Coordinates of C-alpha atoms and ligand atoms in Angstrom, one line a residue:
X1 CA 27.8 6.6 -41.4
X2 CA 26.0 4.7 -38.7
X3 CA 24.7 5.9 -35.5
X4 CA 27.3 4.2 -33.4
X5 CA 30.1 6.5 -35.8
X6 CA 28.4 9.5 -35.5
X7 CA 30.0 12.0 -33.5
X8 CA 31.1 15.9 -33.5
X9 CA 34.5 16.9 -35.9
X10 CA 37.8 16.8 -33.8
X11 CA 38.3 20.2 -32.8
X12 CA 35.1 20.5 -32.2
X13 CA 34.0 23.7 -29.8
X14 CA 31.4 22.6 -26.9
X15 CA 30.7 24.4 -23.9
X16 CA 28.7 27.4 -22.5
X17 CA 27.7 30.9 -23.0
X18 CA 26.9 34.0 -20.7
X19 CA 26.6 37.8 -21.6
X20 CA 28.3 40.3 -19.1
X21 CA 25.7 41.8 -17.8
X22 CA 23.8 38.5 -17.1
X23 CA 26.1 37.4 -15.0
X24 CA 28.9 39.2 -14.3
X25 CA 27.6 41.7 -11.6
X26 CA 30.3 43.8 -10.0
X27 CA 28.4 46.8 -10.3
X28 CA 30.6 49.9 -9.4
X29 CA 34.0 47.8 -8.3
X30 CA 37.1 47.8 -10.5
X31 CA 36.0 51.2 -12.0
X32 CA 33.2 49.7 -13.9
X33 CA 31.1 52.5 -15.1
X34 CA 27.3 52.7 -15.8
X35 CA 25.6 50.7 -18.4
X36 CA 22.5 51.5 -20.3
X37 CA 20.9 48.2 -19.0
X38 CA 21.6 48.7 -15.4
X39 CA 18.4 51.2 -15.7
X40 CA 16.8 48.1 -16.5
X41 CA 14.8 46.7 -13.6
X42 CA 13.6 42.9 -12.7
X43 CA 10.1 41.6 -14.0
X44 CA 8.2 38.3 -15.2
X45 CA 6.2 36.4 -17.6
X46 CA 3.5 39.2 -17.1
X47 CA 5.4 42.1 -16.7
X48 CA 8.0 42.5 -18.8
X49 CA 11.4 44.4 -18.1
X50 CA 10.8 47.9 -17.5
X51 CA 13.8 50.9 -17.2
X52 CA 13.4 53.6 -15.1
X53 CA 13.9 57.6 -15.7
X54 CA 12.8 61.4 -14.8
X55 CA 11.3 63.3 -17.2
X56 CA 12.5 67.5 -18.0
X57 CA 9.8 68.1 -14.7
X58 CA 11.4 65.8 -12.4
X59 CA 8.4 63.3 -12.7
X60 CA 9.5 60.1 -11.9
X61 CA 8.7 56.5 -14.3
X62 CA 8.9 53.6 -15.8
X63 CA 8.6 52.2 -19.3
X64 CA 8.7 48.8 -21.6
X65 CA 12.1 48.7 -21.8
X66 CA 12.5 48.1 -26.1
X67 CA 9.9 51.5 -26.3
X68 CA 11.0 54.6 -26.5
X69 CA 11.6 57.1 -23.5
X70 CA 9.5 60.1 -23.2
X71 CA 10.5 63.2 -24.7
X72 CA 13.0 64.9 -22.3
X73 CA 13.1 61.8 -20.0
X74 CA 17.2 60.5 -18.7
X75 CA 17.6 57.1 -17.7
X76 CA 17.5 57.4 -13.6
X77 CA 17.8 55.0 -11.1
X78 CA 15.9 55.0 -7.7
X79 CA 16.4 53.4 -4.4
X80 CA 13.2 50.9 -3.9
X81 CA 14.1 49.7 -7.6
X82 CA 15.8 46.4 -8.0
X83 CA 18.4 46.0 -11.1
X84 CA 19.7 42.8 -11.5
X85 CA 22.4 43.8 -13.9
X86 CA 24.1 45.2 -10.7
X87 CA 25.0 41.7 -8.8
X88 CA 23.5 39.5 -11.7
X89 CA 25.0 36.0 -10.3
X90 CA 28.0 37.4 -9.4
X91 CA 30.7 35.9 -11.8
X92 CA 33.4 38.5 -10.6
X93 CA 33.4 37.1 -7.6
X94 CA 33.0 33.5 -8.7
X95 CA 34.8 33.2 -11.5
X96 CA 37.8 30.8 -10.5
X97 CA 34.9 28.1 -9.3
X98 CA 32.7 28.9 -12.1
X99 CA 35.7 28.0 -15.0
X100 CA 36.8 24.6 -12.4
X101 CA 33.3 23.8 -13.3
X102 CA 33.5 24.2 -16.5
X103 CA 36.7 22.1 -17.0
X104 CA 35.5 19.0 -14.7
X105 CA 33.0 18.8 -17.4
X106 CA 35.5 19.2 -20.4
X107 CA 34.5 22.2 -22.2
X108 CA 36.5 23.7 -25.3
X109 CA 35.3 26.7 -25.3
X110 CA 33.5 29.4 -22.6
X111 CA 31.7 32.5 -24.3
X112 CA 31.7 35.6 -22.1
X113 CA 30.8 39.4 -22.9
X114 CA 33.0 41.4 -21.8
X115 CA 31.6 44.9 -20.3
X116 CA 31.7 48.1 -22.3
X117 CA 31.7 50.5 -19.1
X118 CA 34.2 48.3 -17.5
X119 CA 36.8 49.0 -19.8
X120 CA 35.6 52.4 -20.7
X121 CA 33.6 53.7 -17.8
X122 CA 31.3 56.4 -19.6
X123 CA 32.2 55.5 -23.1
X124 CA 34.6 58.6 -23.8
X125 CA 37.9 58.1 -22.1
X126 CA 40.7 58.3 -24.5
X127 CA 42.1 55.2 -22.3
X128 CA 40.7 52.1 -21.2
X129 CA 40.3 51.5 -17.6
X130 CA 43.3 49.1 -16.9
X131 CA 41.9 47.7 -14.2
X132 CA 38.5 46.4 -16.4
X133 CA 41.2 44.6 -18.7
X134 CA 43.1 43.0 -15.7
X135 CA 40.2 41.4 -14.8
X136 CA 39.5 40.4 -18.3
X137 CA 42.9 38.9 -18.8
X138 CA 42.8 37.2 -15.3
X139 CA 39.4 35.2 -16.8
X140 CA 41.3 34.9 -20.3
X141 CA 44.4 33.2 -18.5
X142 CA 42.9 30.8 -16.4
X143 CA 40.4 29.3 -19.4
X144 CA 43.4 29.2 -21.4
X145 CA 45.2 27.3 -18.8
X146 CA 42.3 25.0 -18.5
X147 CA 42.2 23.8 -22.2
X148 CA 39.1 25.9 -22.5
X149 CA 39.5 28.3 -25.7
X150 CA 37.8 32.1 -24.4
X151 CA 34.9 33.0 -27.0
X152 CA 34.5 36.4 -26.2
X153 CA 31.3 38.7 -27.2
X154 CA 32.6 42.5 -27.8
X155 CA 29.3 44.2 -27.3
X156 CA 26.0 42.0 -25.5
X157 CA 22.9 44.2 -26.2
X158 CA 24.9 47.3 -24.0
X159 CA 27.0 50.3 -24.2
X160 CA 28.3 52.8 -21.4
X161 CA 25.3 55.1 -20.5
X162 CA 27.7 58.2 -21.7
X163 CA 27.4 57.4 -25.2
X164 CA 23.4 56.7 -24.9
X165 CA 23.4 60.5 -23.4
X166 CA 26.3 61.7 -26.1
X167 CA 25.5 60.3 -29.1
X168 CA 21.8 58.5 -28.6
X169 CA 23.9 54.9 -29.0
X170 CA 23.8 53.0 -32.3
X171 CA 21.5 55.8 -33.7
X172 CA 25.0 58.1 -33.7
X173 CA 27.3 57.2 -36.1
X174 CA 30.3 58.6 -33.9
X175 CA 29.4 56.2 -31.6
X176 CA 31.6 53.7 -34.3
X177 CA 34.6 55.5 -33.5
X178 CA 34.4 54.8 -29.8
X179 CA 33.4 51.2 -30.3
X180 CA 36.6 50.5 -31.9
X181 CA 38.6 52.3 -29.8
X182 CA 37.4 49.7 -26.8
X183 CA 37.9 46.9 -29.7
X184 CA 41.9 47.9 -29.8
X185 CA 41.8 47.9 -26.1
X186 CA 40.6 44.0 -25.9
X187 CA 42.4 43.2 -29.1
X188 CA 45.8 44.9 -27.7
X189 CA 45.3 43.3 -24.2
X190 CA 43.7 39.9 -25.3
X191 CA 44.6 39.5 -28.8
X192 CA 46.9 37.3 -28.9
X193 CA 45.1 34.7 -26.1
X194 CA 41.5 34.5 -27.7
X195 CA 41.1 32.9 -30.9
X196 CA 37.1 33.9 -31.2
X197 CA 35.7 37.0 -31.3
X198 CA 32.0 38.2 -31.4
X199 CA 31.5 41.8 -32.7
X200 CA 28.0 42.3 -31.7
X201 CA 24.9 40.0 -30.2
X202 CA 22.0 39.5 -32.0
X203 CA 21.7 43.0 -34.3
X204 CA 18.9 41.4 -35.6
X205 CA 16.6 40.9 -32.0
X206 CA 17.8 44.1 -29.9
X207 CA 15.5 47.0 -29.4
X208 CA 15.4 50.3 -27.5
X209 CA 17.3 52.5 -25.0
X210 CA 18.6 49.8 -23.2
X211 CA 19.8 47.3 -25.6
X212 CA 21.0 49.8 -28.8
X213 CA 21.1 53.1 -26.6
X214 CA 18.6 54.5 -29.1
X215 CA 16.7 56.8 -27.0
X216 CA 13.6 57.4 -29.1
X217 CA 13.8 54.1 -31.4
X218 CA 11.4 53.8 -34.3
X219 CA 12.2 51.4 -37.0
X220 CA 14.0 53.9 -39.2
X221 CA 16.2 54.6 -36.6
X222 CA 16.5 50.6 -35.8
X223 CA 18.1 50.5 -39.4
X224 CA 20.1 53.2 -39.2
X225 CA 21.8 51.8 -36.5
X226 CA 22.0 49.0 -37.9
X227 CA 23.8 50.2 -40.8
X228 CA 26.4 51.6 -38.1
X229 CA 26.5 48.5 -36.3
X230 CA 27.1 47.0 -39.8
X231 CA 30.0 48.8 -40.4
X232 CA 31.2 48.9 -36.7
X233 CA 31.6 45.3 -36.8
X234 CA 33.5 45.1 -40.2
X235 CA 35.8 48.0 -39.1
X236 CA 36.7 45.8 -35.6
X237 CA 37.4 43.3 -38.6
X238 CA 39.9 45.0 -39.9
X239 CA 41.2 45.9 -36.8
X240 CA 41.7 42.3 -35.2
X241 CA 42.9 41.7 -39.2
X242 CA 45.7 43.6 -37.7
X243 CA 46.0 43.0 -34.4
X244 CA 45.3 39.7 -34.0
X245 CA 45.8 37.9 -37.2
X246 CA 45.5 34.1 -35.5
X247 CA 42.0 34.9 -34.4
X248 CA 38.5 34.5 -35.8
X249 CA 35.5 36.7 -35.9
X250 CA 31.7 36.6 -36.0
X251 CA 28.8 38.2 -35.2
X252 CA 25.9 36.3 -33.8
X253 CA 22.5 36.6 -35.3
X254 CA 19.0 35.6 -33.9
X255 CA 17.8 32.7 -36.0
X256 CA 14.3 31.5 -35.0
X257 CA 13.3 28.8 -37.3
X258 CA 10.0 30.4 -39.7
X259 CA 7.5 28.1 -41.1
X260 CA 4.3 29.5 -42.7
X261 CA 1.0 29.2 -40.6
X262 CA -0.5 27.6 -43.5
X263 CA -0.2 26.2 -47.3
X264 CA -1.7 29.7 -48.3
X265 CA 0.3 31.3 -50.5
X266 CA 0.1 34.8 -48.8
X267 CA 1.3 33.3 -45.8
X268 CA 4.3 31.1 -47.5
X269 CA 4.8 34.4 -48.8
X270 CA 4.8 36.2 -45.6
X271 CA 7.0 33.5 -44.0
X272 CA 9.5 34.6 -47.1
X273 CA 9.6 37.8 -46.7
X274 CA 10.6 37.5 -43.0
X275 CA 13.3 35.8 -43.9
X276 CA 14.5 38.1 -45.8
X277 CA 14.8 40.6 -43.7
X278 CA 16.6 38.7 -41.0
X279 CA 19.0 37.9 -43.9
X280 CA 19.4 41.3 -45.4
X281 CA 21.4 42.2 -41.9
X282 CA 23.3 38.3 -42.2
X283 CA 24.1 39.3 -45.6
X284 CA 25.3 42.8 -45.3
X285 CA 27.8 41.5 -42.6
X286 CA 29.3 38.1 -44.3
X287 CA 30.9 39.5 -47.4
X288 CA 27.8 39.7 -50.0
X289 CA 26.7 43.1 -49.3
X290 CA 23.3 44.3 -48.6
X291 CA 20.4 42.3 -50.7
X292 CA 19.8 43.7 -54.2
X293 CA 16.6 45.1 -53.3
X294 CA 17.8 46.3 -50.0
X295 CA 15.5 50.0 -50.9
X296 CA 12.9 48.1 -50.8
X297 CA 13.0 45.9 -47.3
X298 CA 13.9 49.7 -46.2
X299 CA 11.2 51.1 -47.2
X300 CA 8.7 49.0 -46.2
X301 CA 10.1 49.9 -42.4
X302 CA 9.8 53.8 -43.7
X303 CA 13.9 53.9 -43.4
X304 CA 16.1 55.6 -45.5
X305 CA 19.5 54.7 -44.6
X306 CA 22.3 57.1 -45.2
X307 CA 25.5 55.4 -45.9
X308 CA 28.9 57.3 -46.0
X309 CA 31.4 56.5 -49.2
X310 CA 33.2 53.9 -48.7
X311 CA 30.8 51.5 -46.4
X312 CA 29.5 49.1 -49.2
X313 CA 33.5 48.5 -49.5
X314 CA 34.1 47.9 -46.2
X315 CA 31.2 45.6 -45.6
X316 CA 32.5 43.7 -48.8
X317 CA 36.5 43.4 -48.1
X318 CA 35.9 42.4 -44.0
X319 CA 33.6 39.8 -43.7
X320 CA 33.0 37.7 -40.4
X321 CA 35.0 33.9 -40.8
X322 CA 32.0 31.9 -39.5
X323 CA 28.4 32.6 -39.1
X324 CA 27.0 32.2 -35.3
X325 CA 23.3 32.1 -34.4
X326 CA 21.2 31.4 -31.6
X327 CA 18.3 29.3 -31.9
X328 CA 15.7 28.3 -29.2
X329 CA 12.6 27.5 -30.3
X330 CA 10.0 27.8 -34.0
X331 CA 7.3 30.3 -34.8
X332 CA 4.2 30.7 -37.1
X333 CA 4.3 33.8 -39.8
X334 CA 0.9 34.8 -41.2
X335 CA -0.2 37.2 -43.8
X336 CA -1.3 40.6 -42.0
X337 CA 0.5 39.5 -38.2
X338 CA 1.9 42.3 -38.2
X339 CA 5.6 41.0 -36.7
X340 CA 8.4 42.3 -37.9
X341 CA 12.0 41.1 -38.1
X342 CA 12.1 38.4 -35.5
X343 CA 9.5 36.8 -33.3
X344 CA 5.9 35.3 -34.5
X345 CA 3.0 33.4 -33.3
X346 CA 3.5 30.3 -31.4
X347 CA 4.4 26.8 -33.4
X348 CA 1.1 25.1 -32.6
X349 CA 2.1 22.1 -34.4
X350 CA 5.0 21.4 -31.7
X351 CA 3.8 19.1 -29.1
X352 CA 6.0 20.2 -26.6
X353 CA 6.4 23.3 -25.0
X354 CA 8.7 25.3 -22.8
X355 CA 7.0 26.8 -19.4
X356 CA 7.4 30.0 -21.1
X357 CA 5.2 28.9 -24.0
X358 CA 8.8 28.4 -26.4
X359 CA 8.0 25.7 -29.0
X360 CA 10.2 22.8 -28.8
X361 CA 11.6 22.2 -32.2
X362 CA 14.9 20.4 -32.8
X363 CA 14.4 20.0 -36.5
X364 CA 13.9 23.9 -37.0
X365 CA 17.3 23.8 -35.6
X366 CA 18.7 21.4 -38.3
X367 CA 16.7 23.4 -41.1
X368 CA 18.4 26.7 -40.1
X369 CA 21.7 25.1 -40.1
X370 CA 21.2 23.8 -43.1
X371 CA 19.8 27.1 -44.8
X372 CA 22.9 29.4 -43.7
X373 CA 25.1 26.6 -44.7
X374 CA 23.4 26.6 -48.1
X375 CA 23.4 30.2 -48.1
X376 CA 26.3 31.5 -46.4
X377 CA 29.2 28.9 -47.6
X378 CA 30.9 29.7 -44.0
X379 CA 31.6 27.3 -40.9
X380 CA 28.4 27.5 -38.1
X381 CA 28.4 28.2 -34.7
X382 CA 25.4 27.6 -32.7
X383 CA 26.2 29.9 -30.4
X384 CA 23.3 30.0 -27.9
X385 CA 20.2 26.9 -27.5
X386 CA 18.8 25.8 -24.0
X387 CA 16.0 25.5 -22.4
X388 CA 14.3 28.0 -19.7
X389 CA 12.5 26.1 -17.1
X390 CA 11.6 26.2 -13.6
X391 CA 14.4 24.2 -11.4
X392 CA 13.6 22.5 -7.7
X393 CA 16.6 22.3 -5.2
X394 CA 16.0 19.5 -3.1
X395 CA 17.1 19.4 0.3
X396 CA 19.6 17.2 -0.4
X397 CA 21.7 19.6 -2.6
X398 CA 20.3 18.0 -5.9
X399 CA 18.4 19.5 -8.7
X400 CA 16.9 16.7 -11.3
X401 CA 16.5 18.9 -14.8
X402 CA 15.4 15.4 -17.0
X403 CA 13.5 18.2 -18.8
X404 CA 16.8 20.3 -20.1
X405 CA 19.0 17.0 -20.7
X406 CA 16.0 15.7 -22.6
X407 CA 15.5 19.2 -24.8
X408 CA 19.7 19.7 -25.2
X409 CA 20.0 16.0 -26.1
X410 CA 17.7 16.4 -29.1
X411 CA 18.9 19.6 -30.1
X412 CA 22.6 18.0 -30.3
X413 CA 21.6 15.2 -32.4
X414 CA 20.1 17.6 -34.4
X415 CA 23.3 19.5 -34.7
X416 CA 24.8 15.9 -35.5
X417 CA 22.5 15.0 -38.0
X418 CA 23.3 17.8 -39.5
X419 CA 27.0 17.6 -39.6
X420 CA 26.9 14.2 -40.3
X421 CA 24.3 13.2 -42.6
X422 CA 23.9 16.5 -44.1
X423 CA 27.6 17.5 -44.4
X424 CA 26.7 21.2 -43.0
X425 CA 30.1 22.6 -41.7
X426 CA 29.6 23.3 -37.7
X427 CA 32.2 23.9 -35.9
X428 CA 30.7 24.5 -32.2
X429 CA 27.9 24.3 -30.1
X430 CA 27.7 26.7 -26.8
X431 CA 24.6 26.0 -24.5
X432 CA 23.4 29.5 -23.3
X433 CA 23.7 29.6 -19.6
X434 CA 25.6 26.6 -18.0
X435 CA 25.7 28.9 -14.8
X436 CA 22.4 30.1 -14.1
X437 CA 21.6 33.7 -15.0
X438 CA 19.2 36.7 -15.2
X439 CA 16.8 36.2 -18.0
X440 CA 17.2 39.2 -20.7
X441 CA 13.5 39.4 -22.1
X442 CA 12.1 38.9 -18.4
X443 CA 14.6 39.8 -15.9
X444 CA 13.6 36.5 -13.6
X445 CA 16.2 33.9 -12.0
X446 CA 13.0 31.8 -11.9
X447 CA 13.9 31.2 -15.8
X448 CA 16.9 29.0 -15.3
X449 CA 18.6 27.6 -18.4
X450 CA 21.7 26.3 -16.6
X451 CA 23.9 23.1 -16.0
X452 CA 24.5 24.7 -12.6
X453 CA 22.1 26.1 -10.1
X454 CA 22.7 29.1 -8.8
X455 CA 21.2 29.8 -5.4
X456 CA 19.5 33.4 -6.0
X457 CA 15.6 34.5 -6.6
X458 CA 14.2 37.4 -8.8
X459 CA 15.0 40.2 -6.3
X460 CA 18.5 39.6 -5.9
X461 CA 18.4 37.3 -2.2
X462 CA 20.7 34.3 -1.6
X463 CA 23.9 33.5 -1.3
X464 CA 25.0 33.2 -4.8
X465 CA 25.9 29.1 -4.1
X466 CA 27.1 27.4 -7.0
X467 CA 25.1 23.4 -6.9
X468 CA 25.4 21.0 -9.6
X469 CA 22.3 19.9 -11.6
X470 CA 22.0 16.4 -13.0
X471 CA 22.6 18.1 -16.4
X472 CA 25.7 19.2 -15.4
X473 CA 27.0 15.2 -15.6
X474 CA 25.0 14.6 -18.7
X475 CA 26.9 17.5 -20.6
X476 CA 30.0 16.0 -19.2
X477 CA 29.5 13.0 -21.1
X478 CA 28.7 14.8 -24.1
X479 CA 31.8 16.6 -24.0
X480 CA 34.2 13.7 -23.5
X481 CA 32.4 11.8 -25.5
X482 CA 32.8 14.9 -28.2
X483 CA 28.9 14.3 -29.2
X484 CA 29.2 10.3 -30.0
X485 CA 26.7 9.8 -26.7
X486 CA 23.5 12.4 -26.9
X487 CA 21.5 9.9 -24.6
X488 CA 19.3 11.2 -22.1
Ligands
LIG501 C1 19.3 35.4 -26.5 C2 20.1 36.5 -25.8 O1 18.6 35.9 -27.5 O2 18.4 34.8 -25.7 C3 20.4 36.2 -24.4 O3 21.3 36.7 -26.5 C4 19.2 35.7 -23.7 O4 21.0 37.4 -23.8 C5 18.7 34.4 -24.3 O5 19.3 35.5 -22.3 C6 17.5 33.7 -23.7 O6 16.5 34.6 -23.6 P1 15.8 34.9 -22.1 O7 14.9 36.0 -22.4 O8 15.1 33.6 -21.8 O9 16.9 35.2 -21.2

């Protein structure tokens, strides 16, 4: 196939992706109840995100939001404390203009989270808050009626704060059965208008009180939960089995591209065994079960999961339909660097470089397509790439990003070059963020990934004005164009 042919598959899915509580704001309208990351306040490159608590003496303070809380301590929020999961950038109230956007530039798809707390306010109602689903459907309807297919992500790194203080989150296994009691809700509401489905985001990256509701996370109780999120997910399988039969479901996994730091052997090594573990969760949720020598990826974490009878067979019989990753940047594994899981030293061998130090890397991104393909046998979805970077609003209303064109134009011809010259079944691409957002790892505005500017700083001041960057014409002519013109 030559250049000139080369283009996405018809039916191809291309548009954006958000997270609830990101962007949707809201806080405490429509009966939305708390959320363990609204405890989560704002920070920077330096100073991470941070949640807030009292401890058993009435002490008040603030940790690293992945570590855990101090003995005793609740999650507590205080006045002089700003928590940008409260207004985020506002979608609730913007979500008619924010979806005419998205169709002027032709998107097939829009991935949203929807809100665990605004459908079941602390976690434990027996019923969902109707009001959370009306909004919900209002969203659903109008992408639907705008040729834009609604993606939606079930659980975004969140839960109501009432199962964090009932059941210590993912950590509880009970907290499965209320998980898919807010699955029936969406599936009963939305089921038959939303033909993709996220279980979870990222099982594989989340940490902490905030993200998993683990109060006092260590990395035996990371798999534990993980086991629980395991078999959450494949039990909202066979639920949407039921209830939706037309629709499709997934999970989306983290999915860094790894290269050794060197040739040495104990670092190619290294490199292999971080892998692994990243699959041994990708694996355990796609059909093949955990990794033969799953005891032994435990036990080098000090875990020892308990599993109930009849989870192995559930894993096996509900596997997700298509495998969906996000993928950002590379990073360097070394003998002895002590990382676990995900993350790593910074690609040195990648010229270019985010301003938040992210390696540019557009062929990892083909690589890991083409190792799930290889591995997985399942359609891809690339689920979440972009580029955080520092956007000027000129007086004139414009905002030149050549930057993010340049960096989603390469990453897209990756994603082409791998369709199309390496037969790798993709069937969508979502750019994370096409509305500006909050940052999750830094809990800035300043790190701005979208296609449309939002007018908002770190502390929450602006007036939420939506302004069209010169991206935002580029990815229109990707999307008409269904991937045939990547040019910057
Ligand atoms: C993904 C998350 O891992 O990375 C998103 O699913 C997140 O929630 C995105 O926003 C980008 O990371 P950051 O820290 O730049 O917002």
């Amino acid at each position: 196939m030559s250049i000139a042919e080369m283009r996405f598959p018809d039916g191809f899915y291309i548009g954006g992706a958000t997270s609830d509580w990101q962007f949707e704001g809201g806080f405490g309208e429509g009966g939305r109840g708390l959320l363990s990351v609204d405890f989560a306040t704002d920070g920077n490159r330096e100073c991470p995100r941070q949640v807030t608590w009292m401890d058993a003496e009435g002490n008040r303070g603030k940790s690293h939001w992945e570590d855990p809380l101090p003995k005793g301590a609740t999650l507590t929020m205080f006045d002089d404390e700003y928590y940008p999961s409260h207004r985020a950038v506002d979608f609730y109230h913007h979500w008619r203009e924010d979806i005419a956007d998205m169709a002027e530039m032709g998107f097939t798809t829009f991935r949203f989270g929807t809100c665990w707390s605004r459908v079941f306010p602390t976690g434990l109602e027996d019923e969902p808050n109707q009001e959370g689903l009306d909004f919900y459907e209002a969203v659903v309807d109008e992408l639907n009626a705008r040729g834009i297919a609604p993606l939606i992500t079930i659980c975004h790194d969140e839960m109501p704060l009432g199962l964090v203080e009932r059941y210590n989150g993912w950590a509880g296994r009970k907290t499965i059965g209320r998980y898919l009691r807010y699955c029936r809700a969406l599936f009963e509401r939305l089921g038959d208008k939303v033909p993709l489905w996220l279980t979870f985001n990222e099982p594989n990256a989340i940490r902490g009180v905030c993200m998993m509701g683990i109060r006092d996370q260590s990395w035996p109780t990371y798999w534990q939960a993980i086991h629980h999120i395991a078999v959450a997910s494949s039990s909202a399988v066979r639920l949407g089995r039921e209830l939706c039969p037309g629709a499709r479901f997934s999970t989306m996994f983290a999915m860094s591209e790894f290269y050794a730091a060197s040739p040495r052997p104990a670092d190619v090594w290294a490199r292999y065994e971080r892998r692994h573990e990243q699959y041994a969760i990708i694996d355990a949720m796609t059909g093949g079960g955990y990794p033969h020598n799953i005891d032994k990826v435990w036990a080098s974490f000090d875990a020892d999961v308990r599993k109930e009878p009849g989870d192995d067979e559930l894993l096996a019989a509900y596997p997700l339909d298509f495998v969906s990753f996000s993928y950002y940047r590379s990073s360097l594994v070394s003998d002895g660097d002590g990382v676990r899981l995900l993350g790593g030293a910074t690609n040195t061998y990648c010229d270019e470089k985010t301003p938040w130090g992210w390696a540019v890397d557009p062929l990892g991104l083909r690589l890991c397509l083409n190792e799930l393909y290889d591995r997985y046998h399942k359609p891809l979805f690339v689920i979440e790439n972009g580029m955080g970077a520092i956007d000027e609003l000129e007086e004139d209303g414009s905002v030149h990003d050549n930057y993010r064109i340049d960096y989603l134009s390469k990453h897209l011809s990756a994603i082409r070059d791998a369709i199309c010259v390496d037969h790798v079944g993709c069937i969508g691409y979502t750019m994370w963020g096409n509305v500006d957002l909050v940052s999750r790892s830094t809990g800035e505005m300043a790190k701005r990934y979208g296609l449309v500017y939002v007018d908002m700083d770190d502390k929450g001041n602006g007036t939420l004005r939506r302004v069209r960057k010169d991206s935002f014409w580029w990815f229109k002519k990707v999307c008409e164009s269904n991937g045939a013109d990547l040019s910057a």
